[in-house]
Tab-separated table of N, CA, C and O in Angstrom:
chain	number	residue	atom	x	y	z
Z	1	UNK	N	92.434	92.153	100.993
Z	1	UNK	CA	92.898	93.170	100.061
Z	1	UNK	C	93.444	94.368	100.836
Z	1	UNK	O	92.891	94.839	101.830
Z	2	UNK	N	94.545	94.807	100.311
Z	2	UNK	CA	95.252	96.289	101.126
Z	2	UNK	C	94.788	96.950	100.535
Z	2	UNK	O	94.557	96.848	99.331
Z	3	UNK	N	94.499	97.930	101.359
Z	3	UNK	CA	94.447	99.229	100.797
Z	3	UNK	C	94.880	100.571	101.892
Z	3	UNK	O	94.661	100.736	103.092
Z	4	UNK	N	95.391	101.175	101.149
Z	4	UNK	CA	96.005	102.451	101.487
Z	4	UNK	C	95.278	103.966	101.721
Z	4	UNK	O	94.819	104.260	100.617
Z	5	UNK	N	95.089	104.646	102.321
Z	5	UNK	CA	94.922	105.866	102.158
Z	5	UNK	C	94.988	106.896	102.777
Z	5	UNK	O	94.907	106.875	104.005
Z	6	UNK	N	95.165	108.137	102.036
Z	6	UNK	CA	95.827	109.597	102.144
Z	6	UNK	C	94.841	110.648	102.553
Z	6	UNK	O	94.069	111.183	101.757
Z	7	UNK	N	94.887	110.849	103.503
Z	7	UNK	CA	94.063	112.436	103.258
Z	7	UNK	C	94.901	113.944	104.178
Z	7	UNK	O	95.825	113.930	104.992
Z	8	UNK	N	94.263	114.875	103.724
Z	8	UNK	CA	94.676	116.524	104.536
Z	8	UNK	C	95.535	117.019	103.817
Z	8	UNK	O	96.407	117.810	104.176
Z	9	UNK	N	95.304	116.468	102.437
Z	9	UNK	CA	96.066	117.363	101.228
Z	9	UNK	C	95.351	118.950	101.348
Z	9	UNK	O	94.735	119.235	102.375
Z	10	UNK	N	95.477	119.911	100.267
Z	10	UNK	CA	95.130	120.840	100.569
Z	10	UNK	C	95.763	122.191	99.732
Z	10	UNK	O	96.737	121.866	99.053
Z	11	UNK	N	95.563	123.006	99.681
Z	11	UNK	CA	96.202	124.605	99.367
Z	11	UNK	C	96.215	125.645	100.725
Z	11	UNK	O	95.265	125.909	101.463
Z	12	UNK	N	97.552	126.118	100.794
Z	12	UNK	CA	98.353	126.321	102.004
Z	12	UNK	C	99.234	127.744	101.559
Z	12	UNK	O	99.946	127.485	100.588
Z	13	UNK	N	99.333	128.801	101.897
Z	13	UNK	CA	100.094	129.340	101.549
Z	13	UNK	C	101.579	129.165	101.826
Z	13	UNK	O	101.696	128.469	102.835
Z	14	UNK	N	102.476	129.435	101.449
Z	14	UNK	CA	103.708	129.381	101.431
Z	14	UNK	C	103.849	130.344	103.159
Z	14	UNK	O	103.567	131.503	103.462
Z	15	UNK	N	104.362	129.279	103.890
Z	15	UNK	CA	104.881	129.466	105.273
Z	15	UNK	C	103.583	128.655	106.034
Z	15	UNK	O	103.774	128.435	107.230
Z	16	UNK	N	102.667	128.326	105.632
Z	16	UNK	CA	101.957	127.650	106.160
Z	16	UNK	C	101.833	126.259	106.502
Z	16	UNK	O	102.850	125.702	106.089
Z	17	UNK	N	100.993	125.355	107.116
Z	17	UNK	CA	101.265	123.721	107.480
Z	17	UNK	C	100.074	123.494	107.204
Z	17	UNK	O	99.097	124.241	107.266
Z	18	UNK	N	100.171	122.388	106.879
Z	18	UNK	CA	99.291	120.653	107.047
Z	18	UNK	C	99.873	119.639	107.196
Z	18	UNK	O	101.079	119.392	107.174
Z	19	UNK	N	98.616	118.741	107.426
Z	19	UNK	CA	99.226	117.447	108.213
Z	19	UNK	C	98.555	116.705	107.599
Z	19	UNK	O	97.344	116.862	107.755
Z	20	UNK	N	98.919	115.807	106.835
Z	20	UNK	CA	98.492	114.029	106.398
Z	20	UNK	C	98.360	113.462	107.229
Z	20	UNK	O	98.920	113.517	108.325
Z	21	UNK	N	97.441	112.688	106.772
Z	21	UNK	CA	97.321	111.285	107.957
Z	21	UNK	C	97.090	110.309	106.315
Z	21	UNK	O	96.845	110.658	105.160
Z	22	UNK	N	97.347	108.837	107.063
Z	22	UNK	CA	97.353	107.695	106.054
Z	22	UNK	C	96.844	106.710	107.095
Z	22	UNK	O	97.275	106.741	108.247
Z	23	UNK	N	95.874	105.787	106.668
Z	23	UNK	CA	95.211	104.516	107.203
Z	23	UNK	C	95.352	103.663	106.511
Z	23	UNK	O	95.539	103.934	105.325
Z	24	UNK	N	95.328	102.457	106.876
Z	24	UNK	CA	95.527	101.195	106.144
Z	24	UNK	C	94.711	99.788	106.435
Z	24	UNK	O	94.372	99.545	107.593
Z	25	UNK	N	94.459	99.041	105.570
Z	25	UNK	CA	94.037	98.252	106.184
Z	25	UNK	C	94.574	96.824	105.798
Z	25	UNK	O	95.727	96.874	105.369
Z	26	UNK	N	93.833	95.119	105.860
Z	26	UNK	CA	94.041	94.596	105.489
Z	26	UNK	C	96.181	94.323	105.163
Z	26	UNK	O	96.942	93.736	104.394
Z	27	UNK	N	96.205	95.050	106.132
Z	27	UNK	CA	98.026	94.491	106.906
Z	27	UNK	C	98.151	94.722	108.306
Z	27	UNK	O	97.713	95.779	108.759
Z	28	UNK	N	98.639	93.960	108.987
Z	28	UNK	CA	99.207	94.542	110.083
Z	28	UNK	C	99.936	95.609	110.161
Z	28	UNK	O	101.136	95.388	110.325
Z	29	UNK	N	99.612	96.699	110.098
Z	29	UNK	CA	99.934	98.470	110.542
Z	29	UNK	C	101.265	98.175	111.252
Z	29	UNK	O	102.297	98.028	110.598
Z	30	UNK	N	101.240	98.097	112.469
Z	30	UNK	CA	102.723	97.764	113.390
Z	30	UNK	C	103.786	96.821	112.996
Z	30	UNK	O	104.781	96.578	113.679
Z	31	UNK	N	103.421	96.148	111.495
Z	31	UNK	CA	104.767	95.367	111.430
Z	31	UNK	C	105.364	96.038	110.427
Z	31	UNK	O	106.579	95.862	110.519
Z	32	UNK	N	105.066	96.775	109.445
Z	32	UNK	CA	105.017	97.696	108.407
Z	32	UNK	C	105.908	99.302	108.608
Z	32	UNK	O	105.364	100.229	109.207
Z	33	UNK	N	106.980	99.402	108.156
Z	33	UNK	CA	107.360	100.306	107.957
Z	33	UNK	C	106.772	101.411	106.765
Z	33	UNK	O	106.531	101.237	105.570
Z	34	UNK	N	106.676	102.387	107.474
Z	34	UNK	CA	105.806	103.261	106.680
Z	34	UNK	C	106.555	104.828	105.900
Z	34	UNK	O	107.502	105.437	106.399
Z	35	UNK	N	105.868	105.205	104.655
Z	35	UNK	CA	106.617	106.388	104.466
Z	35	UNK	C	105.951	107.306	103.817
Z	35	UNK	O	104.786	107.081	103.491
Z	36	UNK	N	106.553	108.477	103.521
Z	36	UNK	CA	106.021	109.463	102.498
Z	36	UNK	C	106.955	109.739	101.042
Z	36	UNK	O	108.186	109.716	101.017
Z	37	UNK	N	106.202	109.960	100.039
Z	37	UNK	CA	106.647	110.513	99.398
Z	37	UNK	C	105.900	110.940	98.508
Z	37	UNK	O	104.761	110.474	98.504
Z	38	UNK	N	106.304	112.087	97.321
Z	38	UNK	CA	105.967	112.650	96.607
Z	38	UNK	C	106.447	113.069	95.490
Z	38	UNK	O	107.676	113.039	95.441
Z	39	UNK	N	105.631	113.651	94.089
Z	39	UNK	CA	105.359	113.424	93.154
Z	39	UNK	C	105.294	114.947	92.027
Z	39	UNK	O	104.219	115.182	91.474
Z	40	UNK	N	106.175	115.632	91.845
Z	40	UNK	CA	105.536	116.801	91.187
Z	40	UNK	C	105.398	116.358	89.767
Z	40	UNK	O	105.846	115.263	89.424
Z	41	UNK	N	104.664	117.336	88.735
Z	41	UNK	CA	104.470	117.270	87.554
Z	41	UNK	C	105.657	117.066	87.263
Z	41	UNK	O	106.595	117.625	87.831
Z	42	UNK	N	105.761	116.267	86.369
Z	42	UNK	CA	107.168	116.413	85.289
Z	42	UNK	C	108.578	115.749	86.168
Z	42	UNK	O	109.682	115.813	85.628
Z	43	UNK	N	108.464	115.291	87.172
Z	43	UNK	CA	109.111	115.402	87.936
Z	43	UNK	C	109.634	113.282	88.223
Z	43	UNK	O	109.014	112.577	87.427
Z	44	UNK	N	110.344	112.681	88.936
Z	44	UNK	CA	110.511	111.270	89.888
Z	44	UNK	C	109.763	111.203	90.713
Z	44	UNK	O	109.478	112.347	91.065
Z	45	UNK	N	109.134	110.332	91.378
Z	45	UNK	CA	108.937	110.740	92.920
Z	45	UNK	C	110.101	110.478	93.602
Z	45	UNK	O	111.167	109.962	93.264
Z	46	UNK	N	109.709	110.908	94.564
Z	46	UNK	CA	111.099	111.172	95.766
Z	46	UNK	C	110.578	110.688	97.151
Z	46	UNK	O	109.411	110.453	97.464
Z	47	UNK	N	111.800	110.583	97.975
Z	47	UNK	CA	110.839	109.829	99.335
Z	47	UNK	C	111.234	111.001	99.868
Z	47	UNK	O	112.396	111.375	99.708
Z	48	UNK	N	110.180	111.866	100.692
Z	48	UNK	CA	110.259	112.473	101.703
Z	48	UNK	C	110.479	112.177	103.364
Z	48	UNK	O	111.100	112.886	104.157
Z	49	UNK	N	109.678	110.733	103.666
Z	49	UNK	CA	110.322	110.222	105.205
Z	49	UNK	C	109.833	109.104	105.284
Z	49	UNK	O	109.058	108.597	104.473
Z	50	UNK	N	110.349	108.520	106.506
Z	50	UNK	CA	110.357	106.870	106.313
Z	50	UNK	C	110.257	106.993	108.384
Z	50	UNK	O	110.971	107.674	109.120
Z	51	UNK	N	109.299	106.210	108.700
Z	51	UNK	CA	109.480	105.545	109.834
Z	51	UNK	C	109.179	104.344	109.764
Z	51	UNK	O	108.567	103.832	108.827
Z	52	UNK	N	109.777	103.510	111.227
Z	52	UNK	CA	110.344	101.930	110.962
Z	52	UNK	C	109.109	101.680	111.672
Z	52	UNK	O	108.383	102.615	112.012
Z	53	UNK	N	108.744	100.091	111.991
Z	53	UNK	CA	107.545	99.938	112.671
Z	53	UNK	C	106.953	100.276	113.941
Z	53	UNK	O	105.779	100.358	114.302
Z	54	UNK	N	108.178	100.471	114.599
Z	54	UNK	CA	108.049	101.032	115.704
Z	54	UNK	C	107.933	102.678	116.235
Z	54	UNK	O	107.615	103.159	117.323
Z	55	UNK	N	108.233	103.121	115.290
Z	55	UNK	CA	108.627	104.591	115.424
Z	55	UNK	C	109.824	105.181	115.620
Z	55	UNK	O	110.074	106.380	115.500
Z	56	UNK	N	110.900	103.904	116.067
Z	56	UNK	CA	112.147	104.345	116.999
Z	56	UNK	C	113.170	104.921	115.676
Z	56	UNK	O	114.086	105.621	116.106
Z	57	UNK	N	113.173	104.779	114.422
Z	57	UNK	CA	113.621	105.239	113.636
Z	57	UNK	C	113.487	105.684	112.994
Z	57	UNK	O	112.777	104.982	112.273
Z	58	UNK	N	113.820	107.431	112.091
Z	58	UNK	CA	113.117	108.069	111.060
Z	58	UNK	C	114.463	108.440	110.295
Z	58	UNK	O	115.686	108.564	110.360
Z	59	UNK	N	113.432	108.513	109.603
Z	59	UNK	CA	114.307	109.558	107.998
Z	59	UNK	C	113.807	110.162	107.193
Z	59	UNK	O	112.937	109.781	106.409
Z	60	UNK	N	114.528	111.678	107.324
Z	60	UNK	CA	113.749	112.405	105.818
Z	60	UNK	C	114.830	113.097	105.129
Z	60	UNK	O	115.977	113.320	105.516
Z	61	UNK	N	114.138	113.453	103.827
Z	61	UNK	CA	115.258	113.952	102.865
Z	61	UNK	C	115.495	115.271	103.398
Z	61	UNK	O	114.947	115.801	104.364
Z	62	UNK	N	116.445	115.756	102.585
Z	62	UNK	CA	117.911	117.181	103.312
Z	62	UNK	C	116.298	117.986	103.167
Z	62	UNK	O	115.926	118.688	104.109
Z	63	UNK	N	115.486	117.836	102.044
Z	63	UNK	CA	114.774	119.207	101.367
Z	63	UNK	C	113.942	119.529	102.676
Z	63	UNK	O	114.306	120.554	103.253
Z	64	UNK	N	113.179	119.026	103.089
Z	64	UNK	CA	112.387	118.749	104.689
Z	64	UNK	C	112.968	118.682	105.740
Z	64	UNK	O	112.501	119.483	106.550
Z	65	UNK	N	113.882	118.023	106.166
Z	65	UNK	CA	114.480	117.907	107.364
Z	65	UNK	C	114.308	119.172	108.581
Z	65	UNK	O	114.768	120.274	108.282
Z	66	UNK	N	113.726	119.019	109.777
Z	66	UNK	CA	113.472	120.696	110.030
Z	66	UNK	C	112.251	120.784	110.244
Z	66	UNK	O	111.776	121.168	111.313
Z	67	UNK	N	111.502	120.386	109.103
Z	67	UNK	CA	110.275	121.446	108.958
Z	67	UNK	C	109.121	120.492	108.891
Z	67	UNK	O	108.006	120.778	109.328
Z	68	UNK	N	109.464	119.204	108.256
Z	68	UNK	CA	108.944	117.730	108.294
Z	68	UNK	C	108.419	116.549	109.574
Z	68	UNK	O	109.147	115.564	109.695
Z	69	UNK	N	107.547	116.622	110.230
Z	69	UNK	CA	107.734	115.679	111.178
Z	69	UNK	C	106.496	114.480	110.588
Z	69	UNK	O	105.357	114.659	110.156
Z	70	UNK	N	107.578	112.814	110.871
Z	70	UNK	CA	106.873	111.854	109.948
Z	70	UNK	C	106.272	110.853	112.159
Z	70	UNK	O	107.094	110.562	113.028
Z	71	UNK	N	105.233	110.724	112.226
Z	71	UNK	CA	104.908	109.694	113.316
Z	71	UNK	C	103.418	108.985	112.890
Z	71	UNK	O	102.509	109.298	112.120
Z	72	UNK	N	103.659	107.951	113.744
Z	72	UNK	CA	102.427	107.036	113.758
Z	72	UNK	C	101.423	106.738	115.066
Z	72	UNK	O	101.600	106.961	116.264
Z	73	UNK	N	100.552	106.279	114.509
Z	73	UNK	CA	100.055	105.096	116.053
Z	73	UNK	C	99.695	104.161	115.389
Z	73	UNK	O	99.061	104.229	114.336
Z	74	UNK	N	100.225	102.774	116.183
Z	74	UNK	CA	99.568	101.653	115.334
Z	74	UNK	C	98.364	101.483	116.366
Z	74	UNK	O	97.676	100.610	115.837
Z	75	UNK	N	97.684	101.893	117.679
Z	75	UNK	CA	96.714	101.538	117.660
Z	75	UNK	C	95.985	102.033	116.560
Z	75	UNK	O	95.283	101.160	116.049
Z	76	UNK	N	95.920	103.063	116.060
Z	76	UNK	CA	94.576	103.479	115.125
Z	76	UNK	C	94.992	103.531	113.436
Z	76	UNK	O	94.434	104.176	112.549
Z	77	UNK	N	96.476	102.377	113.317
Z	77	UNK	CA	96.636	101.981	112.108
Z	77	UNK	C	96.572	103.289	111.597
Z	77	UNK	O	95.791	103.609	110.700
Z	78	UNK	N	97.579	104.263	112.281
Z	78	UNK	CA	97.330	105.618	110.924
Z	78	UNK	C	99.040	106.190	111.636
Z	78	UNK	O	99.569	106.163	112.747
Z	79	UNK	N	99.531	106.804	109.874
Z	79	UNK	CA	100.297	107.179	109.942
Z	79	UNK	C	100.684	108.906	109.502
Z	79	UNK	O	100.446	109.201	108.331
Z	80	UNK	N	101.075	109.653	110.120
Z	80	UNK	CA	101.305	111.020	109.947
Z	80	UNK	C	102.160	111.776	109.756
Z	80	UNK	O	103.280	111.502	110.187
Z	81	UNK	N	101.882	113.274	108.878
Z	81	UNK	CA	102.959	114.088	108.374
Z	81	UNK	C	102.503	115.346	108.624
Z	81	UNK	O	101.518	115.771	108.020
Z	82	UNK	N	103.183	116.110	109.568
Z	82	UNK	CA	102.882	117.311	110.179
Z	82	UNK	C	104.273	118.260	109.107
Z	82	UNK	O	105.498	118.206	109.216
Z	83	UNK	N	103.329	119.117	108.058
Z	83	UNK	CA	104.255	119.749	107.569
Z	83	UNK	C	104.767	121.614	107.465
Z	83	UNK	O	104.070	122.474	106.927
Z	84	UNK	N	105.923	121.829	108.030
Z	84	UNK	CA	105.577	123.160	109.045
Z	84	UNK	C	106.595	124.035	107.772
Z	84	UNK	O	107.662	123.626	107.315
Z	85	UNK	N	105.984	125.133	107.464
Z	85	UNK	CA	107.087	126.001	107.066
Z	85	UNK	C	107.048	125.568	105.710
Z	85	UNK	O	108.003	124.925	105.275
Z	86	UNK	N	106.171	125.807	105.055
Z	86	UNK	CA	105.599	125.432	103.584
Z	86	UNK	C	105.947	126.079	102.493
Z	86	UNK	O	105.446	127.145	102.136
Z	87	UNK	N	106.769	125.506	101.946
Z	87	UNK	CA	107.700	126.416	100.316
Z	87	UNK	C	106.581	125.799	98.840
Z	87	UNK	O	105.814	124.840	98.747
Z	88	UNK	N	106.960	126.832	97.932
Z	88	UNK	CA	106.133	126.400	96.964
Z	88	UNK	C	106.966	125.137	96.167
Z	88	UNK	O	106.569	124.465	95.216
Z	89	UNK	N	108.178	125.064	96.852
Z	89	UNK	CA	108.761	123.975	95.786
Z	89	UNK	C	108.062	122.819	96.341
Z	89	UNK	O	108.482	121.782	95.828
Z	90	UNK	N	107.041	122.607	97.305
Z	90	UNK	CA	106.504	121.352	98.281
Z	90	UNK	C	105.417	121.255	97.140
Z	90	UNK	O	104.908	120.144	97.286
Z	91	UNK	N	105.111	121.586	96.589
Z	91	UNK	CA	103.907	121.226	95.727
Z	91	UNK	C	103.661	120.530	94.829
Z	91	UNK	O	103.953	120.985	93.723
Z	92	UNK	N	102.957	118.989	94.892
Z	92	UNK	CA	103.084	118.060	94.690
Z	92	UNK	C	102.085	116.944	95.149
Z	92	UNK	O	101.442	116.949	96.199
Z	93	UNK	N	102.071	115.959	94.142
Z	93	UNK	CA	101.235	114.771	95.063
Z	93	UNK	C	101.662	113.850	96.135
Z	93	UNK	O	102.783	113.399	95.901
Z	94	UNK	N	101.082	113.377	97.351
Z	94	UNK	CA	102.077	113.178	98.388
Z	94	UNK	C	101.323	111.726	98.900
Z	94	UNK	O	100.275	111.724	99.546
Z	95	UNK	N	101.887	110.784	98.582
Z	95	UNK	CA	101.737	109.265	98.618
Z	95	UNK	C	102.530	108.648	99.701
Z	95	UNK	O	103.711	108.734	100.037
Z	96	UNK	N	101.335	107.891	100.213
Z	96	UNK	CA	101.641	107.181	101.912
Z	96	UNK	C	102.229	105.712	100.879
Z	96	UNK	O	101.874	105.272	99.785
Z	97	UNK	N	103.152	105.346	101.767
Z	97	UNK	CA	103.288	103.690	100.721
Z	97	UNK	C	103.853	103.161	102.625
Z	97	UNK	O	103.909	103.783	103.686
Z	98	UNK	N	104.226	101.466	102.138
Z	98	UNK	CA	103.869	100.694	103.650
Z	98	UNK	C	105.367	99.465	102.647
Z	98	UNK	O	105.671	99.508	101.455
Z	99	UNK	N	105.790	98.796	103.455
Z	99	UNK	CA	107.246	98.303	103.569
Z	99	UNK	C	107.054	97.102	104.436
Z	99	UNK	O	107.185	97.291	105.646
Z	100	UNK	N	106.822	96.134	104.102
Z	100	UNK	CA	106.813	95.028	104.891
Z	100	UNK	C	108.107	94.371	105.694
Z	100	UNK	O	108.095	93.361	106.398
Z	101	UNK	N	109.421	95.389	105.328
Z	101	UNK	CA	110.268	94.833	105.934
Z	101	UNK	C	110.208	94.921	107.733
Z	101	UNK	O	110.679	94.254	108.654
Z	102	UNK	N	109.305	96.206	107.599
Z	102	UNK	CA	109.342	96.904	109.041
Z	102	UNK	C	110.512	97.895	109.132
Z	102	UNK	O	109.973	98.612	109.975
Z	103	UNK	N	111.502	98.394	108.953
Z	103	UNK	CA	112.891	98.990	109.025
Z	103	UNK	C	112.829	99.730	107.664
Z	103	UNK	O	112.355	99.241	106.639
Z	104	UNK	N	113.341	100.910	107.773
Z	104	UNK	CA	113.469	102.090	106.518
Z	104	UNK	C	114.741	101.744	105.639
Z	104	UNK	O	114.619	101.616	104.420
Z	105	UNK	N	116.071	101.582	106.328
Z	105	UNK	CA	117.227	101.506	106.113
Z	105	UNK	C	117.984	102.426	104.781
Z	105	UNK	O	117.254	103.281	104.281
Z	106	UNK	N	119.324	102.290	104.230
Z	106	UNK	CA	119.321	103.556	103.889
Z	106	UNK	C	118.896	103.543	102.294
Z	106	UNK	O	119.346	104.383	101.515
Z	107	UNK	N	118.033	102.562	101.915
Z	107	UNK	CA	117.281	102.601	100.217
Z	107	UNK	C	116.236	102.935	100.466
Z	107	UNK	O	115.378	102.938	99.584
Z	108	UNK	N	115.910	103.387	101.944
Z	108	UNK	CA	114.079	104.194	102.512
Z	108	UNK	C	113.392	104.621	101.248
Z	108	UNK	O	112.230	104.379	100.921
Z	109	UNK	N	114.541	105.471	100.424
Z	109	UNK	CA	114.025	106.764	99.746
Z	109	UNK	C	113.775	106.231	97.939
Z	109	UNK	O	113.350	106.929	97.018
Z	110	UNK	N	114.292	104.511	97.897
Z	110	UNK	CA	114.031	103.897	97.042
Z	110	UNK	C	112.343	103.729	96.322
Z	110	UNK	O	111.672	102.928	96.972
Z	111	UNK	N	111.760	104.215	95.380
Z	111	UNK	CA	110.150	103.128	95.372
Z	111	UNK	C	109.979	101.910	95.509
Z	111	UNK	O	109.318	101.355	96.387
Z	112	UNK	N	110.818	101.230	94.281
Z	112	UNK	CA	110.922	99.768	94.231
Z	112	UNK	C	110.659	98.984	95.729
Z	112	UNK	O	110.077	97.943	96.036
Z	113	UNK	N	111.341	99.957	96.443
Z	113	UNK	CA	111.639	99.011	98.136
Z	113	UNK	C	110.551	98.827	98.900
Z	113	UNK	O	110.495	98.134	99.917
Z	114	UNK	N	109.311	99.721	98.193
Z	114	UNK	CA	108.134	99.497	99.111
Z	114	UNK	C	106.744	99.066	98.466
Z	114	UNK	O	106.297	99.704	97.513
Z	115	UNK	N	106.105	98.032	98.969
Z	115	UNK	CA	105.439	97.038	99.096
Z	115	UNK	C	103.754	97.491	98.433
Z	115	UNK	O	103.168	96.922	97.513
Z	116	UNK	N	103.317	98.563	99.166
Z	116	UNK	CA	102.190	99.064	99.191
Z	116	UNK	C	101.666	100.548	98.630
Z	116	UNK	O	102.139	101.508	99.239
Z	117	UNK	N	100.865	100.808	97.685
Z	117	UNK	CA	101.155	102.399	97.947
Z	117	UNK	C	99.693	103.141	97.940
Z	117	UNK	O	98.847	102.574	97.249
Z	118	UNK	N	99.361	104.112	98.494
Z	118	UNK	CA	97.829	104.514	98.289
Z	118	UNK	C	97.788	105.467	97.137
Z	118	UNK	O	98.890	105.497	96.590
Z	119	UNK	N	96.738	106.413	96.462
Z	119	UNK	CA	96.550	106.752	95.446
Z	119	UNK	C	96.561	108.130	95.694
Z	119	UNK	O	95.973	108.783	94.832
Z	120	UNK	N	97.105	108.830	96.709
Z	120	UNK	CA	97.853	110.043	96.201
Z	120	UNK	C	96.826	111.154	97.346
Z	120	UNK	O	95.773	110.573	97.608
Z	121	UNK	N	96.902	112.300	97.913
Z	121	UNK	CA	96.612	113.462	98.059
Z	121	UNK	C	97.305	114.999	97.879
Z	121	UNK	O	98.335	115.417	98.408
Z	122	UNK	N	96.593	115.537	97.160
Z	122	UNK	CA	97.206	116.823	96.681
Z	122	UNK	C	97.874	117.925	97.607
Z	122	UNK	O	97.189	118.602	98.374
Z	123	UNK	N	98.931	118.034	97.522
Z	123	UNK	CA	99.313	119.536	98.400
Z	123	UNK	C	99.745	120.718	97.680
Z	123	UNK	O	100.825	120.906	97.118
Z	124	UNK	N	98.831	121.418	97.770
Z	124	UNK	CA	99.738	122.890	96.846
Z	124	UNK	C	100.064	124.073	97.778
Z	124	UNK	O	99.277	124.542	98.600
Z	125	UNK	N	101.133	124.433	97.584
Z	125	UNK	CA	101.514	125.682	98.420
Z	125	UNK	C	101.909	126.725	97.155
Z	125	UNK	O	102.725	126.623	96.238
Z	126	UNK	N	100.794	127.946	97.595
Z	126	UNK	CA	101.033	129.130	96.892
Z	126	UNK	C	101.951	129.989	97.732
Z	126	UNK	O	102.017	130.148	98.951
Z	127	UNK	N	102.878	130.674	96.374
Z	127	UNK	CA	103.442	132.001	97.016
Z	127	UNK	C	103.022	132.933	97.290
Z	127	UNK	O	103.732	133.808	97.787
């Protein structure tokens, strides 16, 4: 059975950081392309970043780009989001999901396209 999960959600003031981490189990971690995305009230989700299995390729949306850094280790099957320079429009639920293709390519930012997803950690950034 897979399972997914999120933690180092949090309340942050606006200009401030945190960092997610996501673990997984029950898949091979290193063959798995991995990503972020997130979820506001009322809102789509949206993909915020995508790395390929290896690491050698990333992607994040225009809104992050900058301020976003998405990396992994597959020794310890965990994947990470170091998030710097914290706006209140970031506030939202922020879901690790996993891609069996291994490769992000450019529908990364698709849901449908990914395989796995964990059940969410909160980030709120106050102004």
């Amino acid at each position: 059975q897979v399972q997914v999960v999120e933690s180092g959600g949090g309340l942050v003031q606006a200009g401030g950081s945190l960092r997610l981490s996501c673990t997984t189990s029950g898949l091979t971690f290193g063959d798995y392309a991995m990503g972020w995305f997130r979820q506001a009230p009322g809102k789509e989700r949206e993909g915020v970043s995508c790395i390929s299995w290896n690491g050698g390729t990333t992607y994040y949306a225009d809104s992050v780009r900058g301020r976003f850094t998405i990396s992994r280790d597959n020794a310890k099957n965990t994947l990470y989001l170091q998030m710097n320079s914290l706006k209140p429009e970031a506030t939202a639920m922020y879901y690790c999901a996993a891609k069996s293709s291994g490769y992000c390519s450019g529908s990364w930012n698709r849901a449908t396209r990914w395989n796995y997803w964990g059940q969410g950690t909160q980030v709120t950034v106050s102004s």
